Short mmCIF file of C-alpha atoms in Angstrom, two decimals:
data_model
loop_
_atom_site.label_atom_id
_atom_site.label_comp_id
_atom_site.label_asym_id
_atom_site.label_seq_id
_atom_site.Cartn_x
_atom_site.Cartn_y
_atom_site.Cartn_z
CA MET A 1 6.94 -12.86 -23.58
CA ASN A 2 5.29 -9.52 -24.33
CA PHE A 3 6.04 -6.53 -22.14
CA ASN A 4 3.55 -4.25 -23.87
CA LEU A 5 0.28 -3.46 -22.12
CA THR A 6 -2.82 -5.12 -23.52
CA GLU A 7 -5.71 -3.03 -24.78
CA ASP A 8 -7.56 -3.68 -21.52
CA GLN A 9 -4.54 -2.70 -19.43
CA GLN A 10 -4.09 0.51 -21.43
CA ALA A 11 -7.76 1.29 -20.83
CA PHE A 12 -7.20 0.78 -17.09
CA VAL A 13 -4.23 3.18 -17.28
CA ASP A 14 -6.30 5.82 -19.05
CA VAL A 15 -9.16 5.69 -16.53
CA ALA A 16 -6.85 5.69 -13.51
CA LYS A 17 -4.71 8.49 -14.95
CA GLN A 18 -7.76 10.65 -15.56
CA PHE A 19 -9.03 10.06 -12.03
CA ALA A 20 -5.60 10.87 -10.57
CA GLU A 21 -5.27 14.08 -12.57
CA GLN A 22 -8.81 15.29 -11.87
CA GLU A 23 -9.59 14.03 -8.35
CA LEU A 24 -6.25 13.48 -6.59
CA ALA A 25 -3.40 15.65 -7.86
CA PRO A 26 -5.17 19.04 -7.59
CA HIS A 27 -5.89 18.47 -3.89
CA ALA A 28 -2.95 16.35 -2.68
CA ALA A 29 -0.91 19.27 -1.29
CA GLN A 30 -3.89 20.68 0.63
CA TRP A 31 -4.80 17.28 2.05
CA ASP A 32 -1.20 16.87 3.19
CA ARG A 33 -1.08 20.33 4.74
CA ASP A 34 -4.46 20.03 6.50
CA HIS A 35 -4.05 16.36 7.48
CA PHE A 36 -7.36 15.78 5.71
CA PHE A 37 -8.65 12.28 4.96
CA PRO A 38 -10.50 12.50 1.60
CA LYS A 39 -13.12 9.87 2.34
CA ALA A 40 -15.57 11.17 -0.25
CA VAL A 41 -12.91 10.96 -2.96
CA ILE A 42 -12.06 7.38 -1.98
CA GLN A 43 -15.75 6.54 -2.21
CA LYS A 44 -15.81 8.14 -5.66
CA ALA A 45 -12.89 5.87 -6.58
CA GLY A 46 -15.10 2.99 -5.46
CA GLU A 47 -17.61 3.92 -8.15
CA LEU A 48 -14.91 3.09 -10.72
CA GLY A 49 -14.09 -0.22 -9.02
CA PHE A 50 -10.85 1.01 -7.46
CA CYS A 51 -11.92 -0.19 -3.97
CA SER A 52 -12.15 -3.85 -5.02
CA LEU A 53 -9.71 -4.35 -7.87
CA TYR A 54 -8.79 -7.97 -7.15
CA THR A 55 -11.83 -9.03 -5.14
CA ALA A 56 -13.63 -11.75 -7.12
CA GLU A 57 -16.40 -10.76 -9.52
CA GLU A 58 -18.85 -13.09 -7.80
CA ASP A 59 -18.37 -10.98 -4.67
CA GLY A 60 -18.98 -7.75 -6.56
CA GLY A 61 -15.35 -6.87 -7.21
CA MET A 62 -13.49 -6.24 -10.44
CA GLY A 63 -11.76 -9.63 -10.35
CA LEU A 64 -8.56 -8.22 -11.84
CA SER A 65 -5.13 -9.78 -11.60
CA ARG A 66 -2.47 -8.41 -9.25
CA LEU A 67 -0.57 -7.25 -12.33
CA ASP A 68 -3.55 -5.27 -13.63
CA SER A 69 -4.14 -3.86 -10.15
CA SER A 70 -0.50 -2.76 -9.90
CA ILE A 71 -0.77 -0.92 -13.20
CA ILE A 72 -3.81 0.97 -11.88
CA PHE A 73 -2.28 1.77 -8.49
CA GLU A 74 0.82 3.20 -10.19
CA GLN A 75 -1.28 5.76 -12.02
CA LEU A 76 -3.25 6.67 -8.91
CA ALA A 77 -0.05 7.13 -6.87
CA MET A 78 1.08 9.75 -9.37
CA GLY A 79 -1.86 11.82 -8.14
CA CYS A 80 -1.61 11.29 -4.38
CA THR A 81 0.64 8.78 -2.67
CA ALA A 82 -1.07 8.71 0.73
CA THR A 83 -4.60 8.33 -0.65
CA THR A 84 -3.52 5.59 -3.04
CA ALA A 85 -1.75 3.75 -0.22
CA MET A 86 -5.00 3.83 1.77
CA LEU A 87 -6.82 2.44 -1.27
CA THR A 88 -4.35 -0.45 -1.43
CA ILE A 89 -4.92 -1.25 2.25
CA HIS A 90 -8.68 -1.18 1.79
CA ASN A 91 -8.36 -3.44 -1.26
CA MET A 92 -6.36 -5.98 0.74
CA ALA A 93 -8.78 -6.01 3.68
CA THR A 94 -11.81 -6.24 1.37
CA TRP A 95 -10.24 -9.13 -0.53
CA MET A 96 -9.55 -10.99 2.72
CA ILE A 97 -13.14 -10.62 3.95
CA ALA A 98 -14.56 -11.66 0.58
CA THR A 99 -12.18 -14.62 0.27
CA TRP A 100 -12.35 -16.12 3.76
CA GLY A 101 -15.42 -14.60 5.37
CA THR A 102 -18.45 -16.63 6.34
CA ALA A 103 -21.62 -16.26 4.29
CA THR A 104 -23.19 -14.24 7.11
CA ALA A 105 -20.22 -11.88 7.42
CA LYS A 106 -19.94 -11.43 3.68
CA SER A 107 -23.62 -10.53 3.37
CA GLU A 108 -23.11 -7.91 6.09
CA TRP A 109 -19.93 -6.28 4.80
CA VAL A 110 -18.79 -7.11 1.30
CA GLU A 111 -21.26 -5.15 -0.81
CA SER A 112 -20.53 -1.89 1.01
CA LEU A 113 -16.77 -2.53 1.00
CA VAL A 114 -16.39 -3.27 -2.71
CA THR A 115 -18.18 -0.04 -3.57
CA GLY A 116 -16.21 2.01 -1.07
CA GLN A 117 -19.28 3.11 0.86
CA LYS A 118 -17.58 1.59 3.89
CA LEU A 119 -13.83 1.46 4.33
CA ALA A 120 -11.56 -1.07 6.04
CA SER A 121 -8.35 -0.97 8.04
CA TYR A 122 -5.87 -3.82 8.47
CA CYS A 123 -4.69 -4.50 12.03
CA LEU A 124 -1.59 -6.67 12.37
CA THR A 125 1.23 -4.57 13.90
CA GLU A 126 1.37 -4.21 17.69
CA PRO A 127 3.45 -1.99 19.99
CA GLY A 128 5.62 -5.00 20.86
CA SER A 129 5.58 -6.85 17.53
CA GLY A 130 6.17 -5.15 14.23
CA SER A 131 8.08 -7.29 11.74
CA ASP A 132 7.79 -10.18 14.24
CA ALA A 133 4.13 -10.69 13.38
CA ALA A 134 4.08 -14.23 14.78
CA GLY A 135 4.78 -12.75 18.22
CA LEU A 136 1.57 -10.75 18.44
CA ARG A 137 -0.23 -10.76 21.80
CA THR A 138 -3.74 -9.46 21.12
CA SER A 139 -6.03 -12.28 22.23
CA ALA A 140 -9.42 -13.59 21.14
CA LYS A 141 -11.13 -15.91 23.62
CA LYS A 142 -14.13 -17.99 22.59
CA ASP A 143 -17.22 -17.34 24.74
CA ALA A 144 -20.22 -19.37 23.56
CA ASP A 145 -21.13 -17.95 20.15
CA HIS A 146 -18.83 -14.94 20.48
CA TYR A 147 -15.15 -14.07 20.70
CA VAL A 148 -13.82 -11.53 23.19
CA LEU A 149 -10.82 -9.50 22.02
CA ASN A 150 -8.24 -7.80 24.23
CA GLY A 151 -4.99 -6.10 23.25
CA SER A 152 -3.77 -3.29 21.05
CA LYS A 153 -2.66 -2.56 17.49
CA MET A 154 -0.18 0.11 16.42
CA PHE A 155 0.26 2.27 13.31
CA ILE A 156 -3.17 1.44 11.87
CA SER A 157 -3.91 3.38 8.69
CA GLY A 158 -7.36 4.90 8.50
CA ALA A 159 -8.10 4.10 12.15
CA GLY A 160 -10.91 6.27 13.47
CA GLU A 161 -12.25 6.94 9.96
CA THR A 162 -12.95 3.43 8.66
CA GLU A 163 -15.98 1.27 9.40
CA VAL A 164 -14.45 -2.19 9.69
CA LEU A 165 -11.20 -3.65 11.02
CA VAL A 166 -9.52 -6.87 9.92
CA VAL A 167 -7.75 -7.94 13.12
CA MET A 168 -5.15 -10.63 13.72
CA ALA A 169 -5.46 -12.07 17.25
CA ARG A 170 -4.20 -15.05 19.18
CA THR A 171 -6.68 -17.85 19.77
CA GLY A 172 -4.22 -20.63 20.57
CA GLU A 173 -0.60 -21.57 21.13
CA ALA A 174 2.41 -19.29 20.82
CA GLY A 175 3.75 -18.73 17.34
CA PRO A 176 2.06 -18.49 13.95
CA LYS A 177 -0.26 -21.50 14.38
CA GLY A 178 -2.09 -19.83 17.22
CA ILE A 179 -3.16 -16.75 15.24
CA SER A 180 -6.64 -16.20 13.78
CA ALA A 181 -8.21 -13.42 11.73
CA PHE A 182 -11.41 -11.54 12.59
CA ILE A 183 -13.76 -8.91 11.27
CA VAL A 184 -14.37 -6.26 13.93
CA PRO A 185 -16.87 -3.40 13.46
CA ALA A 186 -14.88 -0.21 13.97
CA ASP A 187 -17.52 1.19 16.32
CA ALA A 188 -17.89 -1.94 18.46
CA LYS A 189 -18.07 -1.38 22.20
CA GLY A 190 -14.59 -1.53 23.72
CA VAL A 191 -12.74 -0.37 20.59
CA ILE A 192 -10.72 2.66 21.70
CA TYR A 193 -8.74 4.93 19.36
CA GLY A 194 -5.61 6.83 20.29
CA LYS A 195 -4.61 10.23 18.98
CA ALA A 196 -3.80 10.69 15.33
CA GLU A 197 -0.03 10.30 15.05
CA GLU A 198 2.01 13.28 13.85
CA LYS A 199 3.89 11.77 10.93
CA MET A 200 6.60 12.77 8.50
CA GLY A 201 4.40 11.85 5.54
CA TRP A 202 1.17 10.09 4.58
CA ASN A 203 -0.68 13.02 6.18
CA ALA A 204 -3.77 12.51 4.03
CA GLN A 205 -4.70 9.46 6.08
CA PRO A 206 -4.87 9.11 9.87
CA THR A 207 -2.68 6.64 11.74
CA ARG A 208 -3.67 5.62 15.25
CA LEU A 209 -3.20 3.12 18.04
CA ILE A 210 -6.28 0.92 18.57
CA THR A 211 -7.00 -0.70 21.92
CA PHE A 212 -9.46 -3.58 22.35
CA GLU A 213 -11.00 -3.91 25.79
CA ASP A 214 -13.35 -6.90 26.06
CA VAL A 215 -14.62 -6.37 22.54
CA ARG A 216 -17.32 -8.95 21.79
CA ILE A 217 -17.86 -10.04 18.20
CA PRO A 218 -20.03 -12.87 16.84
CA ALA A 219 -18.25 -16.13 16.05
CA HIS A 220 -19.24 -15.82 12.39
CA ASN A 221 -16.81 -12.88 12.15
CA LEU A 222 -13.92 -15.35 12.21
CA LEU A 223 -12.16 -15.51 8.84
CA GLY A 224 -11.58 -19.11 7.81
CA ASN A 225 -10.77 -21.38 10.75
CA GLU A 226 -8.94 -20.80 13.99
CA GLY A 227 -5.18 -20.89 13.48
CA GLU A 228 -5.30 -19.81 9.84
CA GLY A 229 -4.88 -16.10 10.48
CA PHE A 230 -1.10 -15.97 10.11
CA SER A 231 -1.32 -17.74 6.75
CA PHE A 232 -3.94 -15.22 5.60
CA ALA A 233 -1.77 -12.36 6.82
CA MET A 234 1.24 -13.60 4.88
CA LYS A 235 -0.83 -14.04 1.72
CA GLY A 236 -2.13 -10.54 2.21
CA LEU A 237 1.39 -9.19 2.67
CA ASP A 238 2.65 -10.74 -0.57
CA GLY A 239 0.15 -8.61 -2.43
CA GLY A 240 0.64 -5.74 -0.01
CA ARG A 241 4.34 -5.64 -0.85
CA ILE A 242 3.55 -5.35 -4.53
CA ASN A 243 1.04 -2.60 -3.74
CA ILE A 244 3.40 -0.51 -1.63
CA ALA A 245 6.22 -1.00 -4.16
CA THR A 246 3.84 0.22 -6.85
CA CYS A 247 3.01 3.33 -4.83
CA SER A 248 6.75 4.08 -4.75
CA ILE A 249 7.03 3.62 -8.51
CA GLY A 250 4.11 5.93 -9.27
CA THR A 251 5.30 8.64 -6.90
CA ALA A 252 8.86 8.46 -8.21
CA GLN A 253 7.64 8.64 -11.79
CA GLN A 254 5.70 11.79 -11.00
CA ALA A 255 8.72 13.28 -9.21
CA MET A 256 10.95 12.50 -12.18
CA ASN A 257 8.44 13.99 -14.63
CA THR A 258 8.37 17.17 -12.55
CA ALA A 259 12.17 17.31 -12.45
CA ARG A 260 12.44 16.80 -16.21
CA ASN A 261 10.04 19.65 -16.89
CA TYR A 262 11.92 21.86 -14.44
CA MET A 263 15.22 21.12 -16.18
CA LEU A 264 13.74 22.21 -19.49
CA GLU A 265 12.42 25.48 -18.05
CA ARG A 266 15.01 26.57 -15.47
CA GLN A 267 17.85 28.76 -16.82
CA GLN A 268 21.28 28.94 -15.21
CA PHE A 269 24.47 30.46 -16.67
CA GLY A 270 22.53 31.45 -19.78
CA LYS A 271 21.14 28.05 -20.69
CA PRO A 272 18.54 25.56 -19.43
CA LEU A 273 19.51 22.98 -16.81
CA ALA A 274 18.72 20.32 -19.43
CA ALA A 275 21.80 21.46 -21.38
CA PHE A 276 24.18 20.40 -18.61
CA GLN A 277 25.57 16.94 -19.29
CA ALA A 278 26.04 16.07 -15.62
CA LEU A 279 22.33 16.65 -14.99
CA GLN A 280 21.42 14.65 -18.08
CA PHE A 281 23.40 11.76 -16.61
CA LYS A 282 21.55 12.09 -13.32
CA LEU A 283 18.16 12.02 -15.05
CA ALA A 284 19.27 9.04 -17.14
CA ASP A 285 20.22 7.08 -14.01
CA MET A 286 16.91 7.93 -12.38
CA ALA A 287 14.97 6.70 -15.41
CA THR A 288 17.02 3.52 -15.72
CA GLU A 289 16.56 2.57 -12.07
CA LEU A 290 12.86 3.35 -12.24
CA VAL A 291 12.26 1.21 -15.31
CA ALA A 292 14.16 -1.68 -13.71
CA ALA A 293 12.11 -1.35 -10.52
CA ARG A 294 8.83 -1.25 -12.42
CA GLN A 295 9.70 -4.39 -14.37
CA LEU A 296 10.60 -6.26 -11.19
CA VAL A 297 7.33 -5.23 -9.54
CA ARG A 298 5.34 -6.41 -12.54
CA LEU A 299 7.28 -9.68 -12.65
CA ALA A 300 6.49 -10.26 -8.97
CA ALA A 301 2.82 -9.49 -9.59
CA PHE A 302 2.83 -11.97 -12.48
CA LYS A 303 4.44 -14.62 -10.26
CA LEU A 304 1.77 -14.04 -7.61
CA ASP A 305 -1.01 -14.32 -10.21
CA GLN A 306 0.49 -17.60 -11.42
CA GLN A 307 0.76 -18.88 -7.84
CA ASP A 308 4.42 -19.53 -8.49
CA SER A 309 6.21 -21.37 -5.68
CA GLU A 310 8.72 -18.52 -5.45
CA ALA A 311 6.17 -15.69 -5.52
CA THR A 312 6.88 -14.68 -1.91
CA ALA A 313 10.59 -14.22 -2.66
CA TYR A 314 9.84 -12.20 -5.76
CA CYS A 315 7.38 -9.99 -3.88
CA ALA A 316 10.05 -9.36 -1.24
CA MET A 317 12.62 -8.53 -3.95
CA ALA A 318 10.21 -6.14 -5.66
CA LYS A 319 9.31 -4.42 -2.41
CA ARG A 320 12.94 -4.04 -1.34
CA PHE A 321 14.19 -2.77 -4.69
CA ALA A 322 11.28 -0.57 -5.75
CA THR A 323 10.87 1.23 -2.43
CA ASP A 324 14.61 1.95 -2.26
CA VAL A 325 14.66 3.16 -5.86
CA GLY A 326 11.48 5.18 -5.36
CA PHE A 327 12.99 7.04 -2.43
CA GLN A 328 16.28 7.64 -4.26
CA VAL A 329 14.52 8.99 -7.35
CA CYS A 330 12.40 11.35 -5.26
CA ASP A 331 15.53 12.50 -3.44
CA GLN A 332 17.35 13.18 -6.70
CA ALA A 333 14.31 14.94 -8.18
CA LEU A 334 14.27 17.23 -5.15
CA GLN A 335 18.01 17.85 -5.55
CA LEU A 336 17.57 18.84 -9.19
CA HIS A 337 15.19 21.57 -8.04
CA GLY A 338 17.80 23.06 -5.71
CA GLY A 339 16.26 25.20 -2.99
CA TYR A 340 12.88 25.13 -4.70
CA GLY A 341 12.64 21.41 -4.08
CA TYR A 342 12.72 22.05 -0.34
CA ILE A 343 9.72 24.39 -0.20
CA LYS A 344 6.10 23.33 -0.19
CA GLU A 345 5.18 25.39 -3.24
CA TYR A 346 6.62 22.45 -5.17
CA PRO A 347 5.51 18.81 -4.66
CA LEU A 348 9.00 17.31 -4.36
CA GLU A 349 9.33 17.55 -0.58
CA ARG A 350 5.92 15.86 -0.20
CA HIS A 351 6.91 13.04 -2.56
CA PHE A 352 10.14 12.63 -0.57
CA ARG A 353 8.27 12.45 2.74
CA ASP A 354 5.52 10.15 1.49
CA VAL A 355 7.73 7.46 -0.05
CA ARG A 356 10.11 7.18 2.89
CA VAL A 357 7.67 5.09 4.91
CA HIS A 358 7.39 2.55 2.09
CA GLN A 359 10.82 1.22 3.03
CA ILE A 360 9.42 0.38 6.47
CA LEU A 361 5.90 -0.90 5.77
CA GLU A 362 4.85 -4.47 4.94
CA GLY A 363 8.04 -5.61 6.66
CA THR A 364 11.14 -3.43 6.68
CA ASN A 365 13.55 -3.77 3.77
CA GLU A 366 15.95 -5.53 6.13
CA ILE A 367 13.25 -8.18 6.64
CA MET A 368 12.85 -8.38 2.84
CA ARG A 369 16.54 -9.18 2.54
CA LEU A 370 16.16 -11.86 5.20
CA ILE A 371 13.24 -13.47 3.34
CA ILE A 372 15.16 -13.46 0.06
CA GLY A 373 18.43 -14.69 1.58
CA ARG A 374 16.83 -17.55 3.47
CA ARG A 375 14.97 -18.67 0.38
CA LEU A 376 18.08 -18.57 -1.77
CA LEU A 377 19.90 -20.76 0.75
CA ASP A 378 17.01 -23.22 1.11
CA GLU A 379 17.88 -26.51 -0.60
CA ALA A 380 14.23 -26.82 -1.66
CA ALA A 381 14.20 -23.37 -3.33
CA GLY A 382 13.16 -23.16 -6.94
CA ASP A 383 15.06 -21.47 -9.73
CA ILE A 384 14.93 -17.90 -8.37
CA LEU A 385 18.06 -16.89 -10.22
#
């Protein structure tokens, strides 16, 4: 058991860190203020392989493990949380199309998605079904060699700016077995976008309602077989939970670094803040919690790479713990800045706003606790503890 990064992993860190420092961090505050979606920068990230980290090499992706991908996403999140989160969503959607798409669909979409020349959104949540994904109502009816989609999706990241949508829709019975997954061109006739939501954070990416009104797509845009969509969605969410947890870790690390530097520079009562033992204790607790969260996220990523039978439980644990810790660390980093932490001249208030949503996405943290608790009480559960 070796917790040190390999030479390859350290090289990934170096490249991602350089990109974050040069292309993301200098602009993150302006993107947040202007509600600007940095599409060109995301496409530049695609040139480095960051748009297809764990898509298979035979499909043009990097073919990296979820652990390696997490290490990269952490560095990117230190530059801009919202942009990195969008990259993780695009990675998930691209991986799903490359993994389960038909040969015809893959030839149409995958090359442009892995390079970032086209971007993808993931459409699962609906106005009436958030964490209850199996209760979704958007329908897809077979009509000769096409499917016709009707319904709506809520809180879709990138909506209105991306070129392709991965949509979960009902093709059969109630419950999870009646759900299928589809590729929908974002500009297809009948795809209607709502207004960009005014959000607390994640302002560097648009979030919209999408309505589907008799949207016709070719049958070859079905991912896998009918009825497999819910299974695909859950597999996607295992990795998605690691990704969003990683975004929290990276953002919190950057917030803590900023707070540490501030403590060394800021003078009060004739000495730097770093000289006050109570504040040293606070920084020590932040670092300890952050290290623990990072190790749990990387363990979960390792479990997912190994296709461990308990990977889903570990991904839920990592998401629950890391997103809570990430928010707490950002909160404490803001507190250490006093009034300066509350003004936009400093990045702390943006970090605070951006990480808050991570406790809600990919299933709320209450749902994570439910997943973990049920698995622990299942007689067939493996050795989680």
